[in-house]
Amino acid sequence: MEEMRIPEAVIRRLPKYYRYLVGLERRGEIRISSSAMSRDMGLNASQIRRDLNCFGGFGQQGYGYNVSKLKGEIARILGLSGDYRMFIVGAGNIGQALAGYGGFAREGFCPAAIFDVDPAVIGTKVGGLVVRPLEQLEETAKNGGADVGVICTPASAAQQVADRLVALGVRDIWNFAPFDVQVPESVSVENVHLNDSLFVLSYRLNAGEQ
Amino acid sequence: MEEMRIPEAVIRRLPKYYRYLVGLERRGEIRISSSAMSRDMGLNASQIRRDLNCFGGFGQQGYGYNVSKLKGEIARILGLSGDYRMFIVGAGNIGQALAGYGGFAREGFCPAAIFDVDPAVIGTKVGGLVVRPLEQLEETAKNGGADVGVICTPASAAQQVADRLVALGVRDIWNFAPFDVQVPESVSVENVHLNDSLFVLSYRLNAGEQ
DNA sequence: TAGATTGTTAATCGATTAACAATC
DNA sequence: TAGATTGTTAATCGATTAACAATC
C-alpha cells in the first residue's frame, strides 16, 4: 500500500548484514540486538533498526532479532534463492577470473557462457566453459538466454556489447569495463570500476602531500 | 590555511572526471564548461563546479575550464604520476587476474610480487611474476617493500594477511576478500566486495517481486 | 561593453543519528 | 511487573541543487 522507496544506501548495506548474520548463525547465535550488531559492524544502532524496518518488523521489543529468521528475511529480500544465468563477454584476465571462480555459482549466479573476439582465446576452456566467438552471442542466447550480462571488455567495446545484451533481454548488467554504459530504464547496471577504485587508493596514498 | 576536508563523495567522483577529460583531450577538445560536462556525464553542473572548487579555482568566468589543464590538475590531485609497488596476496582467480592485467602498471601501480599458500600454485608464473610462498612475505619486502597490499585470499585469511601487510609498512590495502578487515588509522582500505556487488544485482533482479 | 560562465552563498533534499513511547 | 529493546518520530547533519553576484 504505502510503497515506500528503499534508499540505495540501505540496499548496499543489506549484503553486509547478510554476511554478518551468516557468521553469527555459524557460531550458533540465536538472538541479536541492534546494539550488539552496532558494536560488531561499526554501524549506528538506530540506522540498523531503521534499515531493517524498511522491509517490515523483523524484531521483537525487549528481545531483539532472531538470527536465522533475520538472515532468512534478508536472503529473501536480496533474492538469494534465485537461479540466474550469466553471459560473460570478454575472456581477458577479469572475464576468465569471474568464469573460473566457483563462488558465484554457489550463490545461484551461474556462468552460462563466455565470449570473446580474439581467435587466440576462442575455443579455449575457462572454468568449464569453452570461449565462444562473440558473433555467436545471439545464437547462444536461444538456448536458455541470460538474466545477467557481464561486461569484461575494453572500454571501447563496452557500449556496443551492452546494447546487444539488452537486445537479448538481459535484465541486469555487471559492468567491469572502465566506461559508464547507457541502458534503458528497465535494465539496471552494477558497475565495478577497478581503475576508479585504484585512483581513489592513489589519492589516499597522496592525501596531504599536495 | 582553511584546511577544508574533502568529502568522500567528491573523491569518488574524481576518477570519473579524469576519465571523461582524458576522452575530451583525445578528441582534441580545448575548453569545456560545467554545463557541457553536466550534459555528458549526467551530473549536476553546480555539483561539478563545487567539486572542482574543493581543490582550487581551475576555471575562468565566461570561458569555462581548459581541458588539459583541468586533466593535469586532477591527475595531480589523484597522485597519478606516482610509482607504487603492489604486493598481491592470494594467487587464485582474482589474484592472477590482477597480476596479469597490464593496465595497473600503466597507471603507475606495479605488481611487485604475488604470494600464495597452495603448493600447487607456488612457483608457477602469472603475469611475469613467480608465485612465492606466503611465508616469504616479510623476507621479500626487504627488497623495496610495498606501498599497496592487495588481499585476494578467502575471507578466513583476510585479517591475518592484513595484519602482516600493515606490519610491513604498507600504507593502503586493496581488499578483494569478502571480509571487512580492521587496520590502524594511518592505513586506509579500499574494498572491492564482488559478492556484495552481486547481491545488489540480485536485489535489483527481484525488486518489486517480494 | 555584452555575453558567458565561474565561484560561492543560500535553499533544498535526503540520510544519519538521537530520543522515546510502545510493547514484548 | 520490571527490564530490555524495538519501531518510529523528531533533530541533526551533510550533500546536492538552485540562484546569482563576481568577473573574464
Short mmCIF file of C-alpha atoms (C1' of nucleotides) in Angstrom, two decimals:
data_model
loop_
_atom_site.label_atom_id
_atom_site.label_comp_id
_atom_site.label_asym_id
_atom_site.label_seq_id
_atom_site.Cartn_x
_atom_site.Cartn_y
_atom_site.Cartn_z
CA MET A 1 0.00 0.00 0.00
CA GLU A 2 2.48 2.65 1.18
CA GLU A 3 5.03 1.64 -1.48
CA MET A 4 8.00 3.30 0.32
CA ARG A 5 11.01 3.53 -1.97
CA ILE A 6 14.10 1.87 -0.48
CA PRO A 7 17.15 4.16 -0.46
CA GLU A 8 20.15 2.92 -2.44
CA ALA A 9 22.33 3.30 0.67
CA VAL A 10 20.13 0.81 2.53
CA ILE A 11 20.29 -1.72 -0.28
CA ARG A 12 24.09 -1.51 -0.33
CA ARG A 13 24.15 -2.35 3.38
CA LEU A 14 21.98 -5.46 3.01
CA PRO A 15 24.82 -7.72 1.79
CA LYS A 16 26.86 -6.60 4.80
CA TYR A 17 24.03 -7.53 7.19
CA TYR A 18 23.63 -10.83 5.43
CA ARG A 19 27.31 -11.65 5.63
CA TYR A 20 27.34 -10.77 9.33
CA LEU A 21 24.26 -12.87 10.09
CA VAL A 22 25.70 -15.88 8.27
CA GLY A 23 28.70 -15.60 10.58
CA LEU A 24 26.51 -15.33 13.69
CA GLU A 25 24.45 -18.33 12.71
CA ARG A 26 27.57 -20.36 12.06
CA ARG A 27 28.75 -19.53 15.57
CA GLY A 28 25.45 -20.82 16.91
CA GLU A 29 24.00 -17.45 17.99
CA ILE A 30 20.22 -17.47 18.37
CA ARG A 31 19.34 -13.83 19.02
CA ILE A 32 20.97 -10.47 18.32
CA SER A 33 20.15 -6.91 19.30
CA SER A 34 20.70 -3.83 17.19
CA SER A 35 23.18 -2.52 19.75
CA ALA A 36 25.27 -5.71 19.56
CA MET A 37 25.16 -5.52 15.77
CA SER A 38 26.19 -1.88 16.03
CA ARG A 39 29.21 -2.79 18.11
CA ASP A 40 30.29 -5.61 15.80
CA MET A 41 29.63 -3.93 12.48
CA GLY A 42 30.54 -0.35 13.24
CA LEU A 43 27.15 0.99 12.21
CA ASN A 44 24.80 3.14 14.28
CA ALA A 45 22.13 1.09 16.08
CA SER A 46 19.34 3.46 15.04
CA GLN A 47 20.42 3.10 11.46
CA ILE A 48 20.33 -0.68 11.69
CA ARG A 49 16.80 -0.69 13.14
CA ARG A 50 15.68 1.83 10.55
CA ASP A 51 17.25 -0.16 7.70
CA LEU A 52 15.63 -3.41 8.75
CA ASN A 53 12.30 -1.69 9.22
CA CYS A 54 12.23 -0.65 5.60
CA PHE A 55 11.18 -4.20 4.87
CA GLY A 56 8.97 -4.99 7.87
CA GLY A 57 9.14 -5.53 11.59
CA PHE A 58 11.54 -8.43 11.91
CA GLY A 59 12.36 -7.80 15.54
CA GLN A 60 10.61 -8.04 18.87
CA GLN A 61 10.65 -5.40 21.60
CA GLY A 62 12.62 -6.46 24.62
CA TYR A 63 14.18 -9.37 22.76
CA GLY A 64 15.92 -8.23 19.59
CA TYR A 65 16.11 -10.18 16.36
CA ASN A 66 16.14 -13.91 15.81
CA VAL A 67 19.34 -14.57 13.89
CA SER A 68 18.17 -17.22 11.47
CA LYS A 69 14.81 -15.57 10.88
CA LEU A 70 16.51 -12.27 10.10
CA LYS A 71 19.06 -13.96 7.89
CA GLY A 72 16.26 -15.68 6.02
CA GLU A 73 14.36 -12.44 5.55
CA ILE A 74 17.38 -10.64 4.14
CA ALA A 75 18.15 -13.58 1.87
CA ARG A 76 14.58 -13.36 0.61
CA ILE A 77 14.77 -9.58 0.10
CA LEU A 78 18.03 -9.99 -1.82
CA GLY A 79 16.52 -12.78 -3.89
CA LEU A 80 19.31 -15.16 -2.97
CA SER A 81 17.33 -18.31 -3.60
CA GLY A 82 17.14 -17.45 -7.27
CA ASP A 83 18.88 -19.26 -10.07
CA TYR A 84 20.36 -16.91 -12.62
CA ARG A 85 22.32 -17.38 -15.81
CA MET A 86 25.22 -15.08 -16.61
CA PHE A 87 26.75 -14.41 -20.00
CA ILE A 88 30.31 -13.16 -19.69
CA VAL A 89 31.56 -11.05 -22.57
CA GLY A 90 35.33 -10.71 -22.73
CA ALA A 91 37.66 -13.57 -21.78
CA GLY A 92 40.62 -11.47 -20.71
CA ASN A 93 42.02 -11.52 -17.20
CA ILE A 94 38.86 -10.43 -15.43
CA GLY A 95 36.46 -12.42 -17.60
CA GLN A 96 38.45 -15.57 -17.01
CA ALA A 97 38.67 -14.94 -13.28
CA LEU A 98 34.90 -14.48 -12.99
CA ALA A 99 34.19 -17.57 -15.08
CA GLY A 100 36.65 -19.60 -13.06
CA TYR A 101 35.52 -18.50 -9.63
CA GLY A 102 33.08 -21.06 -8.27
CA GLY A 103 31.68 -18.79 -5.57
CA PHE A 104 29.12 -17.10 -7.78
CA ALA A 105 27.52 -20.35 -8.86
CA ARG A 106 27.22 -21.24 -5.18
CA GLU A 107 25.12 -18.08 -4.70
CA GLY A 108 22.88 -19.02 -7.61
CA PHE A 109 24.66 -16.98 -10.28
CA CYS A 110 25.86 -19.44 -12.84
CA PRO A 111 28.23 -18.51 -15.67
CA ALA A 112 26.35 -19.99 -18.63
CA ALA A 113 28.62 -18.87 -21.48
CA ILE A 114 31.70 -16.77 -22.14
CA PHE A 115 32.53 -14.89 -25.34
CA ASP A 116 35.46 -13.11 -26.93
CA VAL A 117 36.57 -11.74 -30.29
CA ASP A 118 40.19 -12.85 -30.06
CA PRO A 119 40.86 -16.01 -32.11
CA ALA A 120 43.68 -16.85 -29.72
CA VAL A 121 41.27 -17.42 -26.83
CA ILE A 122 38.17 -18.61 -28.73
CA GLY A 123 37.86 -22.34 -28.23
CA THR A 124 39.96 -22.44 -25.08
CA LYS A 125 38.36 -23.60 -21.85
CA VAL A 126 37.92 -21.40 -18.77
CA GLY A 127 36.12 -22.61 -15.68
CA GLY A 128 34.45 -25.44 -17.54
CA LEU A 129 33.19 -23.19 -20.34
CA VAL A 130 34.51 -23.06 -23.88
CA VAL A 131 35.11 -19.48 -25.05
CA ARG A 132 32.78 -18.77 -27.95
CA PRO A 133 33.17 -16.19 -30.68
CA LEU A 134 31.21 -13.05 -29.82
CA GLU A 135 29.30 -13.30 -33.09
CA GLN A 136 27.53 -16.35 -31.63
CA LEU A 137 26.11 -14.31 -28.74
CA GLU A 138 22.56 -14.05 -30.08
CA GLU A 139 22.53 -17.63 -31.33
CA THR A 140 23.71 -18.95 -27.96
CA ALA A 141 21.01 -16.97 -26.19
CA LYS A 142 18.36 -19.07 -27.94
CA ASN A 143 19.19 -21.91 -25.53
CA GLY A 144 18.03 -20.53 -22.22
CA GLY A 145 19.13 -16.93 -22.61
CA ALA A 146 20.70 -14.95 -19.82
CA ASP A 147 19.50 -12.96 -16.82
CA VAL A 148 22.74 -11.10 -16.26
CA GLY A 149 25.26 -9.82 -18.78
CA VAL A 150 28.80 -9.37 -17.50
CA ILE A 151 30.92 -6.92 -19.48
CA CYS A 152 34.66 -7.58 -19.24
CA THR A 153 35.69 -5.92 -22.50
CA PRO A 154 37.88 -2.87 -23.07
CA ALA A 155 36.10 0.48 -22.69
CA SER A 156 35.82 0.88 -26.45
CA ALA A 157 33.59 -2.18 -26.87
CA ALA A 158 31.50 -1.79 -23.71
CA GLN A 159 28.55 0.22 -25.05
CA GLN A 160 28.11 -1.92 -28.14
CA VAL A 161 28.19 -5.08 -26.04
CA ALA A 162 25.72 -3.57 -23.58
CA ASP A 163 23.33 -2.79 -26.44
CA ARG A 164 23.49 -6.37 -27.70
CA LEU A 165 22.99 -7.80 -24.21
CA VAL A 166 19.96 -5.57 -23.66
CA ALA A 167 18.53 -6.64 -27.02
CA LEU A 168 18.90 -10.23 -25.83
CA GLY A 169 16.62 -9.50 -22.87
CA VAL A 170 19.24 -9.32 -20.15
CA ARG A 171 17.71 -7.61 -17.09
CA ASP A 172 20.88 -6.56 -15.36
CA ILE A 173 24.41 -5.71 -16.40
CA TRP A 174 27.51 -6.25 -14.29
CA ASN A 175 29.98 -3.88 -15.83
CA PHE A 176 33.72 -4.28 -15.28
CA ALA A 177 34.72 -2.09 -18.24
CA PRO A 178 36.01 1.39 -17.38
CA PHE A 179 33.11 3.05 -19.17
CA ASP A 180 29.64 4.08 -18.00
CA VAL A 181 27.29 2.24 -20.32
CA GLN A 182 23.86 3.63 -21.10
CA VAL A 183 20.88 1.29 -20.89
CA PRO A 184 17.07 1.60 -20.89
CA GLU A 185 15.31 2.34 -17.58
CA SER A 186 14.15 -1.26 -17.26
CA VAL A 187 17.71 -2.62 -17.15
CA SER A 188 19.99 -1.85 -14.25
CA VAL A 189 23.74 -1.62 -14.24
CA GLU A 190 26.07 -2.54 -11.41
CA ASN A 191 29.48 -1.04 -12.03
CA VAL A 192 32.78 -2.41 -10.78
CA HIS A 193 35.27 0.18 -11.93
CA LEU A 194 38.59 -1.25 -10.74
CA ASN A 195 40.53 1.64 -12.24
CA ASP A 196 38.43 4.16 -10.33
CA SER A 197 38.98 2.15 -7.17
CA LEU A 198 42.72 2.23 -7.83
CA PHE A 199 42.62 6.00 -8.34
CA VAL A 200 40.88 6.53 -5.01
CA LEU A 201 43.61 4.42 -3.46
CA SER A 202 46.17 6.59 -5.20
CA TYR A 203 44.51 9.73 -3.82
CA ARG A 204 44.74 8.36 -0.29
CA LEU A 205 48.41 7.49 -0.71
CA ASN A 206 49.00 11.11 -1.63
CA ALA A 207 46.46 12.93 0.55
CA GLY A 208 48.00 15.84 2.38
CA GLU A 209 51.10 15.89 0.22
CA GLN A 210 49.54 18.19 -2.37
CA MET B 1 45.09 27.71 5.75
CA GLU B 2 41.40 26.76 5.82
CA GLU B 3 42.20 23.03 5.57
CA MET B 4 38.70 22.07 4.29
CA ARG B 5 38.13 18.34 4.48
CA ILE B 6 37.23 16.83 1.10
CA PRO B 7 34.04 14.75 1.22
CA GLU B 8 34.41 11.10 0.30
CA ALA B 9 31.68 11.52 -2.34
CA VAL B 10 33.78 14.14 -4.12
CA ILE B 11 36.88 11.95 -4.11
CA ARG B 12 34.91 9.09 -5.64
CA ARG B 13 33.86 11.35 -8.49
CA LEU B 14 37.40 12.45 -9.32
CA PRO B 15 38.30 9.31 -11.31
CA LYS B 16 35.13 9.82 -13.33
CA TYR B 17 36.12 13.41 -14.16
CA TYR B 18 39.58 12.27 -15.04
CA ARG B 19 38.34 9.53 -17.34
CA TYR B 20 36.00 12.00 -19.04
CA LEU B 21 38.72 14.62 -19.53
CA VAL B 22 41.11 12.06 -21.00
CA GLY B 23 38.42 11.31 -23.57
CA LEU B 24 37.87 15.01 -24.33
CA GLU B 25 41.58 15.65 -24.78
CA ARG B 26 41.88 12.67 -27.07
CA ARG B 27 39.12 14.13 -29.22
CA GLY B 28 41.09 17.36 -29.41
CA GLU B 29 38.76 19.49 -27.24
CA ILE B 30 40.44 22.60 -25.80
CA ARG B 31 37.83 24.01 -23.44
CA ILE B 32 34.82 22.67 -21.57
CA SER B 33 32.07 24.26 -19.48
CA SER B 34 30.45 22.78 -16.41
CA SER B 35 27.12 22.69 -18.26
CA ALA B 36 28.60 20.67 -21.12
CA MET B 37 30.21 18.31 -18.62
CA SER B 38 26.86 18.07 -16.88
CA ARG B 39 25.15 17.04 -20.10
CA ASP B 40 27.80 14.46 -20.99
CA MET B 41 28.34 12.95 -17.55
CA GLY B 42 24.85 13.12 -16.10
CA LEU B 43 25.94 15.14 -13.08
CA ASN B 44 24.53 18.45 -11.92
CA ALA B 45 26.54 21.45 -13.18
CA SER B 46 26.56 23.11 -9.76
CA GLN B 47 27.93 19.94 -8.27
CA ILE B 48 30.72 19.79 -10.82
CA ARG B 49 31.78 23.39 -10.16
CA ARG B 50 31.58 22.80 -6.42
CA ASP B 51 33.58 19.57 -6.65
CA LEU B 52 36.36 21.17 -8.69
CA ASN B 53 36.45 24.15 -6.38
CA CYS B 54 37.30 21.94 -3.43
CA PHE B 55 40.82 21.93 -4.83
CA GLY B 56 41.12 25.45 -6.21
CA GLY B 57 39.78 27.70 -8.94
CA PHE B 58 40.69 25.83 -12.09
CA GLY B 59 38.18 27.62 -14.29
CA GLN B 60 37.71 31.08 -15.67
CA GLN B 61 34.49 33.06 -15.68
CA GLY B 62 33.00 33.46 -19.11
CA TYR B 63 35.25 30.76 -20.54
CA GLY B 64 34.99 27.51 -18.63
CA TYR B 65 37.82 25.09 -17.99
CA ASN B 66 40.86 24.35 -20.08
CA VAL B 67 40.68 20.62 -20.78
CA SER B 68 44.32 19.68 -20.47
CA LYS B 69 44.98 21.99 -17.55
CA LEU B 70 42.00 20.52 -15.67
CA LYS B 71 43.04 16.98 -16.56
CA GLY B 72 46.52 17.73 -15.27
CA GLU B 73 45.21 19.19 -12.02
CA ILE B 74 43.02 16.17 -11.34
CA ALA B 75 45.87 13.82 -12.19
CA ARG B 76 48.00 15.70 -9.69
CA ILE B 77 45.29 15.60 -7.01
CA LEU B 78 44.88 11.86 -7.53
CA GLY B 79 48.65 11.39 -7.40
CA LEU B 80 48.67 9.65 -10.78
CA SER B 81 52.29 10.42 -11.55
CA GLY B 82 53.38 8.25 -8.65
CA ASP B 83 55.15 4.94 -8.92
CA TYR B 84 53.81 2.39 -6.48
CA ARG B 85 54.64 -1.21 -5.72
CA MET B 86 51.86 -3.69 -5.03
CA PHE B 87 52.13 -6.99 -3.20
CA ILE B 88 49.33 -9.33 -4.16
CA VAL B 89 48.44 -11.96 -1.59
CA GLY B 90 46.41 -14.85 -2.95
CA ALA B 91 47.03 -16.27 -6.43
CA GLY B 92 43.54 -17.60 -7.04
CA ASN B 93 41.32 -16.40 -9.85
CA ILE B 94 41.23 -12.73 -8.81
CA GLY B 95 44.86 -12.53 -7.71
CA GLN B 96 46.01 -13.96 -11.01
CA ALA B 97 43.76 -11.63 -12.99
CA LEU B 98 45.09 -8.56 -11.17
CA ALA B 99 48.71 -9.69 -11.60
CA GLY B 100 48.13 -10.42 -15.26
CA TYR B 101 46.32 -7.22 -16.12
CA GLY B 102 48.80 -4.75 -17.54
CA GLY B 103 46.57 -1.72 -17.10
CA PHE B 104 47.54 -1.07 -13.48
CA ALA B 105 51.25 -0.88 -14.24
CA ARG B 106 50.41 1.66 -16.94
CA GLU B 107 48.86 3.86 -14.23
CA GLY B 108 51.94 3.55 -12.06
CA PHE B 109 50.74 0.67 -9.89
CA CYS B 110 53.14 -2.14 -10.48
CA PRO B 111 52.56 -5.69 -9.18
CA ALA B 112 55.90 -6.33 -7.49
CA ALA B 113 55.24 -9.78 -6.03
CA ILE B 114 52.46 -12.34 -5.63
CA PHE B 115 52.09 -14.87 -2.83
CA ASP B 116 50.04 -17.95 -2.01
CA VAL B 117 49.98 -20.83 0.45
CA ASP B 118 48.96 -23.52 -2.05
CA PRO B 119 51.94 -25.67 -3.12
CA ALA B 120 50.12 -26.30 -6.41
CA VAL B 121 50.42 -22.65 -7.48
CA ILE B 122 53.67 -21.68 -5.71
CA GLY B 123 56.42 -21.48 -8.30
CA THR B 124 54.04 -21.01 -11.24
CA LYS B 125 54.24 -17.82 -13.25
CA VAL B 126 51.44 -15.27 -13.52
CA GLY B 127 51.84 -12.01 -15.39
CA GLY B 128 55.60 -12.23 -15.34
CA LEU B 129 55.77 -12.90 -11.60
CA VAL B 130 56.61 -16.20 -9.94
CA VAL B 131 54.16 -17.06 -7.17
CA ARG B 132 56.06 -17.13 -3.87
CA PRO B 133 55.15 -18.97 -0.69
CA LEU B 134 53.36 -16.62 1.70
CA GLU B 135 55.92 -17.35 4.40
CA GLN B 136 58.42 -15.37 2.30
CA LEU B 137 56.29 -12.21 2.51
CA GLU B 138 58.41 -10.39 5.09
CA GLU B 139 61.66 -11.52 3.54
CA THR B 140 60.58 -10.34 0.07
CA ALA B 141 59.61 -6.95 1.48
CA LYS B 142 63.24 -6.32 2.38
CA ASN B 143 63.91 -5.67 -1.31
CA GLY B 144 61.97 -2.48 -1.94
CA GLY B 145 58.89 -3.19 0.17
CA ALA B 146 55.38 -2.38 -0.96
CA ASP B 147 53.13 0.68 -0.95
CA VAL B 148 49.91 -1.22 -1.53
CA GLY B 149 48.85 -4.63 -0.28
CA VAL B 150 46.23 -6.42 -2.36
CA ILE B 151 44.25 -9.07 -0.50
CA CYS B 152 42.83 -11.79 -2.74
CA THR B 153 42.54 -14.53 -0.14
CA PRO B 154 39.46 -16.26 1.23
CA ALA B 155 37.63 -14.35 3.98
CA SER B 156 39.13 -16.56 6.67
CA ALA B 157 42.70 -15.44 5.93
CA ALA B 158 42.00 -11.78 5.19
CA GLN B 159 42.53 -10.26 8.63
CA GLN B 160 45.73 -12.12 9.33
CA VAL B 161 47.14 -11.12 5.94
CA ALA B 162 46.08 -7.51 6.53
CA ASP B 163 47.94 -7.50 9.85
CA ARG B 164 51.10 -8.79 8.22
CA LEU B 165 50.89 -6.27 5.38
CA VAL B 166 50.41 -3.42 7.84
CA ALA B 167 53.42 -4.63 9.85
CA LEU B 168 55.39 -4.47 6.62
CA GLY B 169 54.63 -0.77 6.31
CA VAL B 170 52.00 -0.96 3.58
CA ARG B 171 50.10 2.36 3.51
CA ASP B 172 46.99 1.21 1.72
CA ILE B 173 45.12 -2.04 1.32
CA TRP B 174 43.08 -3.03 -1.71
CA ASN B 175 40.80 -5.69 -0.33
CA PHE B 176 39.04 -8.19 -2.59
CA ALA B 177 38.22 -10.67 0.18
CA PRO B 178 34.59 -10.75 1.38
CA PHE B 179 35.55 -9.57 4.83
CA ASP B 180 35.92 -6.09 6.35
CA VAL B 181 39.48 -6.02 7.62
CA GLN B 182 40.45 -3.79 10.55
CA VAL B 183 43.55 -1.66 10.21
CA PRO B 184 45.15 1.22 12.13
CA GLU B 185 44.00 4.79 11.36
CA SER B 186 47.11 5.53 9.34
CA VAL B 187 46.37 2.81 6.80
CA SER B 188 43.38 3.04 4.50
CA VAL B 189 41.38 0.25 2.98
CA GLU B 190 39.69 0.27 -0.39
CA ASN B 191 37.20 -2.57 -0.56
CA VAL B 192 36.06 -4.36 -3.69
CA HIS B 193 33.43 -6.75 -2.42
CA LEU B 194 32.35 -8.60 -5.56
CA ASN B 195 29.92 -10.76 -3.62
CA ASP B 196 28.19 -7.68 -2.23
CA SER B 197 28.02 -6.24 -5.71
CA LEU B 198 26.45 -9.48 -6.93
CA PHE B 199 23.89 -9.37 -4.12
CA VAL B 200 22.85 -5.83 -5.05
CA LEU B 201 22.43 -7.08 -8.58
CA SER B 202 20.33 -9.94 -7.25
CA TYR B 203 18.16 -7.49 -5.32
CA ARG B 204 17.50 -5.50 -8.47
CA LEU B 205 16.57 -8.61 -10.42
CA ASN B 206 13.97 -9.29 -7.75
CA ALA B 207 12.85 -5.79 -6.80
CA GLY B 208 9.11 -5.47 -6.70
CA GLU B 209 8.52 -9.20 -6.75
CA GLN B 210 8.70 -9.53 -2.97
"C1'" DT C 1 30.91 46.54 -23.47
"C1'" DA C 2 27.73 42.39 -23.64
"C1'" DG C 3 27.56 37.62 -23.05
"C1'" DA C 4 29.03 33.72 -20.82
"C1'" DT C 5 30.31 31.05 -17.16
"C1'" DT C 6 32.59 30.56 -12.94
"C1'" DG C 7 32.86 30.68 -7.76
"C1'" DT C 8 30.07 30.88 -3.86
"C1'" DT C 9 26.17 31.57 -0.92
"C1'" DA C 10 21.57 30.15 0.17
"C1'" DA C 11 17.81 26.66 -0.23
"C1'" DT C 12 16.58 22.07 -0.57
"C1'" DC C 13 16.78 17.47 -0.07
"C1'" DG C 14 17.93 13.10 1.87
"C1'" DA C 15 20.34 10.32 5.03
"C1'" DT C 16 22.02 9.61 9.64
"C1'" DT C 17 21.50 9.88 14.49
"C1'" DA C 18 19.08 10.78 18.89
"C1'" DA C 19 15.24 10.22 21.67
"C1'" DC C 20 11.45 7.98 23.46
"C1'" DA C 21 6.89 5.89 23.52
"C1'" DA C 22 5.17 1.31 22.52
"C1'" DT C 23 5.41 -3.30 23.84
"C1'" DC C 24 7.30 -7.79 24.40
"C1'" DT D 1 5.65 -6.31 36.79
"C1'" DA D 2 10.37 -4.51 35.60
"C1'" DG D 3 13.79 -4.51 32.18
"C1'" DA D 4 15.04 -4.55 27.63
"C1'" DT D 5 14.80 -3.41 23.06
"C1'" DT D 6 12.22 -2.44 19.12
"C1'" DG D 7 9.70 0.74 15.89
"C1'" DT D 8 9.13 5.41 14.84
"C1'" DT D 9 9.18 10.32 15.24
"C1'" DA D 10 11.96 14.37 15.71
"C1'" DA D 11 16.58 16.60 15.38
"C1'" DT D 12 20.82 16.87 13.15
"C1'" DC D 13 23.97 16.59 9.78
"C1'" DG D 14 25.86 16.57 5.23
"C1'" DA D 15 25.39 16.52 0.42
"C1'" DT D 16 23.07 18.17 -3.62
"C1'" DT D 17 20.93 21.71 -6.23
"C1'" DA D 18 19.45 26.48 -7.26
"C1'" DA D 19 20.46 31.13 -7.65
"C1'" DC D 20 23.16 34.94 -8.53
"C1'" DA D 21 26.88 38.25 -7.90
"C1'" DA D 22 31.62 38.42 -9.49
"C1'" DT D 23 34.41 38.67 -13.39
"C1'" DC D 24 36.62 37.18 -17.50
#
